[in-house]
Short mmCIF file of C-alpha atoms in Angstrom, two decimals:
data_model
loop_
_atom_site.label_atom_id
_atom_site.label_comp_id
_atom_site.label_asym_id
_atom_site.label_seq_id
_atom_site.Cartn_x
_atom_site.Cartn_y
_atom_site.Cartn_z
CA MET A 962 75.21 48.78 36.26
CA ILE A 963 71.55 48.49 35.54
CA LEU A 964 70.64 45.79 32.88
CA PRO A 965 68.32 46.63 30.27
CA ARG A 966 65.08 45.37 30.14
CA ARG A 967 63.67 42.23 28.03
CA LYS A 968 62.37 43.23 24.69
CA LEU A 969 59.95 40.56 24.70
CA PRO A 970 56.89 40.46 22.44
CA ALA A 971 53.51 41.06 24.52
CA LEU A 972 52.30 37.98 26.37
CA ASN A 973 48.84 38.02 24.62
CA SER A 974 50.59 37.92 21.16
CA LEU A 975 52.61 34.88 22.18
CA ARG A 976 49.49 33.15 23.54
CA ALA A 977 47.68 33.84 20.36
CA PHE A 978 50.42 32.59 18.25
CA GLU A 979 50.73 29.31 20.69
CA VAL A 980 47.22 28.22 20.39
CA SER A 981 46.73 29.13 16.80
CA GLY A 982 50.07 27.22 15.91
CA ARG A 983 48.44 24.17 17.70
CA CYS A 984 44.81 24.54 15.99
CA LEU A 985 46.43 25.91 12.80
CA SER A 986 43.25 28.05 12.53
CA PHE A 987 42.13 31.43 14.00
CA ARG A 988 38.74 30.27 14.06
CA ARG A 989 39.55 27.36 16.94
CA ALA A 990 42.07 29.62 18.66
CA ALA A 991 39.51 32.48 19.13
CA GLU A 992 36.90 29.31 20.44
CA GLU A 993 39.74 28.05 22.84
CA LEU A 994 41.07 31.49 24.19
CA GLY A 995 37.23 32.86 24.51
CA VAL A 996 37.75 36.19 22.35
CA THR A 997 37.15 36.93 18.63
CA GLN A 998 38.65 35.65 15.67
CA GLY A 999 39.84 39.18 14.40
CA ALA A 1000 41.27 39.77 18.07
CA VAL A 1001 43.49 36.52 17.54
CA ALA A 1002 44.65 37.78 14.05
CA GLN A 1003 45.45 41.10 15.29
CA GLN A 1004 47.71 39.57 18.06
CA VAL A 1005 49.31 37.52 15.69
CA ARG A 1006 49.77 40.02 13.00
CA ALA A 1007 51.41 42.49 15.87
CA LEU A 1008 53.69 39.46 17.05
CA GLU A 1009 55.05 39.04 13.43
CA GLU A 1010 55.34 42.82 12.98
CA HIS A 1011 57.57 42.94 16.46
CA LEU A 1012 59.39 39.81 14.89
CA GLY A 1013 59.94 41.32 11.99
CA ILE A 1014 59.16 37.70 10.37
CA THR A 1015 56.12 35.75 8.65
CA LEU A 1016 54.88 33.00 11.16
CA PHE A 1017 51.98 31.81 9.07
CA GLU A 1018 51.15 31.03 5.75
CA ARG A 1019 47.33 32.15 5.50
CA LEU A 1020 45.47 29.64 3.11
CA PRO A 1021 41.68 29.51 2.14
CA ARG A 1022 41.10 26.85 4.84
CA GLY A 1023 43.38 27.77 7.89
CA LEU A 1024 46.60 28.29 8.37
CA ALA A 1025 50.30 26.78 7.67
CA LEU A 1026 53.34 27.46 9.83
CA THR A 1027 56.40 28.83 8.06
CA PRO A 1028 59.86 26.90 8.81
CA LYS A 1029 60.63 30.08 11.55
CA GLY A 1030 57.18 29.52 12.64
CA VAL A 1031 57.44 25.86 13.40
CA ARG A 1032 60.82 26.35 15.31
CA TYR A 1033 59.32 29.25 16.92
CA LEU A 1034 56.32 27.26 18.10
CA ALA A 1035 57.93 24.60 19.54
CA ASP A 1036 60.10 27.26 21.83
CA ILE A 1037 57.06 29.00 22.99
CA SER A 1038 54.94 25.78 23.80
CA ARG A 1039 57.98 24.39 25.74
CA ALA A 1040 57.98 28.04 27.74
CA PHE A 1041 54.11 28.29 28.14
CA ASP A 1042 54.74 24.38 29.80
CA ILE A 1043 57.37 25.49 31.99
CA VAL A 1044 55.16 28.68 33.36
CA SER A 1045 52.43 25.87 33.65
CA GLU A 1046 54.26 23.51 35.84
CA ALA A 1047 56.01 26.41 37.93
CA THR A 1048 52.52 27.61 38.46
CA SER A 1049 50.89 24.03 39.59
CA GLN A 1050 53.98 23.69 41.76
CA ILE A 1051 53.97 26.92 43.53
CA VAL A 1052 50.07 26.86 44.12
CA GLU A 1053 49.01 24.75 47.11
CA ARG A 1054 46.42 22.39 45.57
CA SER A 1055 48.44 19.04 45.78
CA GLY A 1056 44.99 17.33 46.96
CA VAL A 1057 42.50 18.91 44.50
CA VAL A 1058 42.23 17.64 41.15
CA THR A 1059 39.67 18.91 38.57
CA ILE A 1060 38.17 16.89 36.02
CA SER A 1061 36.52 18.13 32.77
CA VAL A 1062 33.64 16.22 31.42
CA THR A 1063 30.53 16.09 29.34
CA PRO A 1064 27.11 16.44 31.69
CA THR A 1065 26.19 12.96 30.37
CA PHE A 1066 29.27 11.39 31.44
CA ALA A 1067 29.10 13.19 34.89
CA ALA A 1068 25.67 12.41 35.73
CA LYS A 1069 25.92 8.70 34.19
CA LEU A 1070 29.30 7.31 34.81
CA LEU A 1071 31.50 9.74 37.30
CA ILE A 1072 28.97 10.70 40.01
CA PRO A 1073 27.71 7.16 40.92
CA ARG A 1074 31.25 5.86 41.60
CA LEU A 1075 32.20 8.87 43.74
CA GLY A 1076 31.62 6.98 46.88
CA GLU A 1077 33.91 4.75 45.85
CA LEU A 1078 36.92 7.37 44.77
CA ASN A 1079 36.16 8.97 48.22
CA ALA A 1080 36.79 5.91 49.93
CA LEU A 1081 39.53 5.07 48.15
CA PHE A 1082 41.52 8.40 48.29
CA PRO A 1083 39.72 10.22 51.30
CA GLU A 1084 42.46 13.28 51.02
CA ILE A 1085 41.67 14.20 47.35
CA GLU A 1086 39.03 16.56 46.53
CA LEU A 1087 37.66 16.08 42.87
CA ARG A 1088 36.37 19.10 41.09
CA THR A 1089 33.81 18.24 38.31
CA LEU A 1090 33.38 20.57 35.61
CA ALA A 1091 30.59 19.35 33.49
CA THR A 1092 30.24 20.97 30.11
CA GLU A 1093 29.65 20.41 26.47
CA SER A 1094 32.35 23.01 25.71
CA LEU A 1095 36.02 22.07 25.08
CA SER A 1096 38.16 23.15 28.64
CA ASN A 1097 41.33 24.83 28.40
CA PHE A 1098 43.93 22.88 30.51
CA ASP A 1099 45.91 25.89 31.23
CA ALA A 1100 42.80 28.70 31.64
CA ASP A 1101 40.49 26.58 32.92
CA GLN A 1102 42.98 24.78 35.58
CA ILE A 1103 41.75 21.36 33.94
CA ASP A 1104 44.10 18.32 35.43
CA ILE A 1105 42.16 15.47 33.57
CA ALA A 1106 39.80 15.56 30.79
CA VAL A 1107 37.10 13.05 29.18
CA ARG A 1108 37.12 14.36 25.39
CA VAL A 1109 34.84 13.13 22.33
CA THR A 1110 36.90 13.09 19.35
CA GLY A 1111 37.98 11.34 15.97
CA GLU A 1112 40.96 13.77 15.50
CA SER A 1113 44.95 13.23 16.85
CA PHE A 1114 45.78 15.18 20.10
CA PRO A 1115 48.43 17.79 20.06
CA SER A 1116 51.75 16.72 21.28
CA ASN A 1117 51.91 18.02 24.58
CA LEU A 1118 48.81 15.95 25.49
CA GLN A 1119 48.49 12.49 26.55
CA ALA A 1120 45.53 10.49 25.45
CA GLU A 1121 44.31 7.08 26.43
CA PRO A 1122 41.05 5.61 24.66
CA LEU A 1123 38.38 4.91 27.27
CA PHE A 1124 35.35 3.48 24.93
CA HIS A 1125 33.57 3.58 21.52
CA GLN A 1126 30.11 4.97 20.75
CA GLU A 1127 28.32 2.05 20.59
CA LEU A 1128 24.62 2.79 20.33
CA VAL A 1129 21.99 0.93 21.65
CA VAL A 1130 18.04 1.03 21.79
CA VAL A 1131 16.37 0.89 25.30
CA ALA A 1132 13.31 1.44 26.77
CA SER A 1133 11.71 1.07 30.31
CA PRO A 1134 10.02 -2.48 31.15
CA LEU A 1135 7.10 0.08 32.02
CA LEU A 1136 6.93 0.85 28.78
CA ILE A 1137 7.60 -2.47 26.48
CA ASP A 1138 7.34 -6.00 28.09
CA LYS A 1139 10.18 -8.31 27.55
CA THR A 1140 8.11 -10.42 25.60
CA GLN A 1141 7.68 -7.73 22.96
CA THR A 1142 11.25 -7.67 22.21
CA PRO A 1143 13.38 -7.89 20.28
CA CYS A 1144 12.17 -5.62 17.68
CA LYS A 1145 12.86 -4.76 14.31
CA ILE A 1146 14.32 -1.31 13.15
CA GLU A 1147 11.19 -0.46 11.25
CA GLU A 1148 8.96 -1.20 14.34
CA LEU A 1149 10.62 1.34 16.17
CA GLN A 1150 8.12 4.42 15.72
CA GLN A 1151 5.23 2.75 16.92
CA PHE A 1152 6.91 3.74 20.21
CA PRO A 1153 7.19 7.40 21.38
CA LEU A 1154 11.12 8.45 20.58
CA LEU A 1155 13.20 10.40 22.66
CA HIS A 1156 15.64 12.81 20.96
CA ASP A 1157 18.96 14.43 22.16
CA SER A 1158 21.17 17.02 20.86
CA HIS A 1159 23.07 14.33 18.66
CA ASN A 1160 20.02 13.29 16.93
CA ASN A 1161 21.12 9.95 15.86
CA TRP A 1162 17.88 8.83 15.24
CA PRO A 1163 17.47 9.63 11.36
CA LEU A 1164 20.71 7.71 10.90
CA ILE A 1165 19.69 4.74 12.37
CA LEU A 1166 15.77 4.80 10.66
CA LYS A 1167 17.02 6.30 7.67
CA SER A 1168 14.51 8.28 7.58
CA GLU A 1169 14.69 12.14 6.03
CA GLU A 1170 11.51 13.09 7.40
CA THR A 1171 11.22 15.01 10.84
CA LEU A 1172 10.81 12.05 13.50
CA SER A 1173 8.38 13.05 16.37
CA GLY A 1174 9.06 12.87 19.82
CA ALA A 1175 10.26 14.52 22.81
CA LYS A 1176 13.66 16.39 22.42
CA PHE A 1177 15.95 17.02 25.21
CA ASN A 1178 19.50 19.15 25.14
CA GLN A 1179 21.30 16.49 26.95
CA THR A 1180 21.64 12.75 26.74
CA SER A 1181 21.34 12.17 30.59
CA LEU A 1182 17.80 13.63 30.23
CA ALA A 1183 16.37 11.30 27.38
CA ILE A 1184 18.03 8.67 29.30
CA ASP A 1185 16.18 9.74 32.55
CA ALA A 1186 12.98 9.97 30.50
CA ALA A 1187 13.40 6.24 29.32
CA LEU A 1188 13.61 5.33 32.88
CA ALA A 1189 10.60 7.00 33.41
CA GLY A 1190 8.87 5.02 30.94
CA GLN A 1191 8.15 7.90 28.30
CA GLY A 1192 9.74 6.48 25.13
CA VAL A 1193 12.53 4.73 23.75
CA ALA A 1194 16.31 6.14 23.58
CA LEU A 1195 19.00 5.44 21.47
CA VAL A 1196 22.02 6.03 23.55
CA CYS A 1197 25.87 5.04 24.00
CA ARG A 1198 25.75 1.41 25.82
CA SER A 1199 28.41 2.74 28.22
CA PHE A 1200 25.89 5.28 29.80
CA VAL A 1201 23.20 2.79 30.21
CA GLU A 1202 24.91 -0.36 30.96
CA LYS A 1203 24.19 0.02 34.98
CA ASP A 1204 20.52 0.25 33.93
CA ILE A 1205 20.55 -2.68 31.61
CA GLU A 1206 22.13 -5.12 33.99
CA SER A 1207 19.59 -3.80 36.78
CA GLY A 1208 16.74 -4.56 34.70
CA ARG A 1209 15.73 -0.86 34.89
CA LEU A 1210 15.87 -0.64 31.00
CA ILE A 1211 15.67 -3.18 28.40
CA ARG A 1212 17.53 -3.51 24.93
CA ILE A 1213 14.90 -3.91 22.46
CA VAL A 1214 16.77 -4.18 19.45
CA GLU A 1215 19.07 -6.49 18.94
CA GLU A 1216 21.93 -4.78 17.02
CA SER A 1217 24.29 -2.23 18.16
CA PHE A 1218 25.23 0.81 16.04
CA PHE A 1219 29.07 2.10 16.26
CA ILE A 1220 29.59 5.80 15.31
CA GLU A 1221 32.33 8.26 15.50
CA PRO A 1222 34.17 9.84 17.62
CA ASP A 1223 35.54 7.98 20.65
CA TYR A 1224 35.88 9.04 24.22
CA PHE A 1225 39.39 9.70 25.63
CA LEU A 1226 41.20 10.34 28.85
CA VAL A 1227 43.18 13.45 28.30
CA LYS A 1228 45.94 15.26 30.46
CA LYS A 1229 49.00 17.41 29.88
CA LYS A 1230 52.39 15.80 29.26
CA MET A 1231 54.34 17.40 32.27
CA ALA A 1232 57.78 16.49 33.88
CA LYS A 1233 56.03 15.82 37.40
CA THR A 1234 52.77 14.95 37.68
CA SER A 1235 51.07 15.29 41.47
CA ILE A 1236 50.17 12.25 43.05
CA ALA A 1237 46.47 13.40 43.54
CA VAL A 1238 46.34 13.60 39.61
CA GLU A 1239 48.15 10.27 38.72
CA ALA A 1240 45.62 8.29 41.51
CA VAL A 1241 42.43 10.03 39.86
CA TRP A 1242 44.01 9.13 36.25
CA GLN A 1243 44.75 5.62 37.13
CA TRP A 1244 41.17 5.38 38.88
CA CYS A 1245 39.49 6.53 35.78
CA LEU A 1246 41.28 4.25 33.20
CA LYS A 1247 40.37 1.09 35.66
CA GLU A 1248 36.54 2.12 36.08
CA PHE A 1249 35.83 3.72 32.58
CA ALA A 1250 38.11 1.86 29.92
CA SER A 1251 37.62 -1.67 31.62
CA GLY A 1252 34.14 -1.90 30.03
CA ILE A 1253 32.90 -2.13 26.68
CA GLN A 1254 35.58 -1.99 24.48
CA PRO A 1255 34.21 -3.48 20.94
CA SER A 1256 36.12 -3.70 18.15
CA LYS A 1257 35.44 -1.38 15.11
#
């Protein structure tokens, strides 16, 4: 006897539903999946038609799962986790660990410590994905990620805090002699200001005017410019702590400025984590969470 084929919904529709259910937004789901918002909405609508039930309530600002949608999301998420774990186990990449970090985190914190990591775990091949975009653990084959967020994490992710964003004002001794410090906030505009994409200077200087100075799309470039004596940078202390300790940069304002969001180390919750991933995870916690941990 030939058994009938399973009448399963389309995989793309299930994926669109699972991501939309986690994000409760077609727009955010589209960003994660790399497709248009309309495509996600269409896939979810096709799934609802296939099942003959409504999975979401469409609200003016986002989505809400219906009671049946809540139950279905729990089962579908578990199914995707099983597929992900099965794939990870069958693909021979036990010695490969992929970590997703921001370019500045990679340049200022991770790369300077890679020699130590390689010495401790010569059998591990660390692959670094440096991007400002939010990487997807499944689609991008990410094992560990560093994320900057003030939002709560989905239940399928394990997150550990690394450090707060403690902003400090720094410059090179090539630009400012230590005898000129500390400076007052209102005195900073006498120096060239170095801007990154976060644009925190107006917040600190309490200025609504357009501030002059060189502008960079990455914080690491603003730090490099400060090291070269090109101006004054306002950056997260964790990224310049080693430069301050070595004297390559000096803090020219005594105050620190704490802003949201925080940095977290994140990985998927899995029944069995590979030895390599667990080793890199613990090493990251030791290296990056053992530094500056000021209270809010």
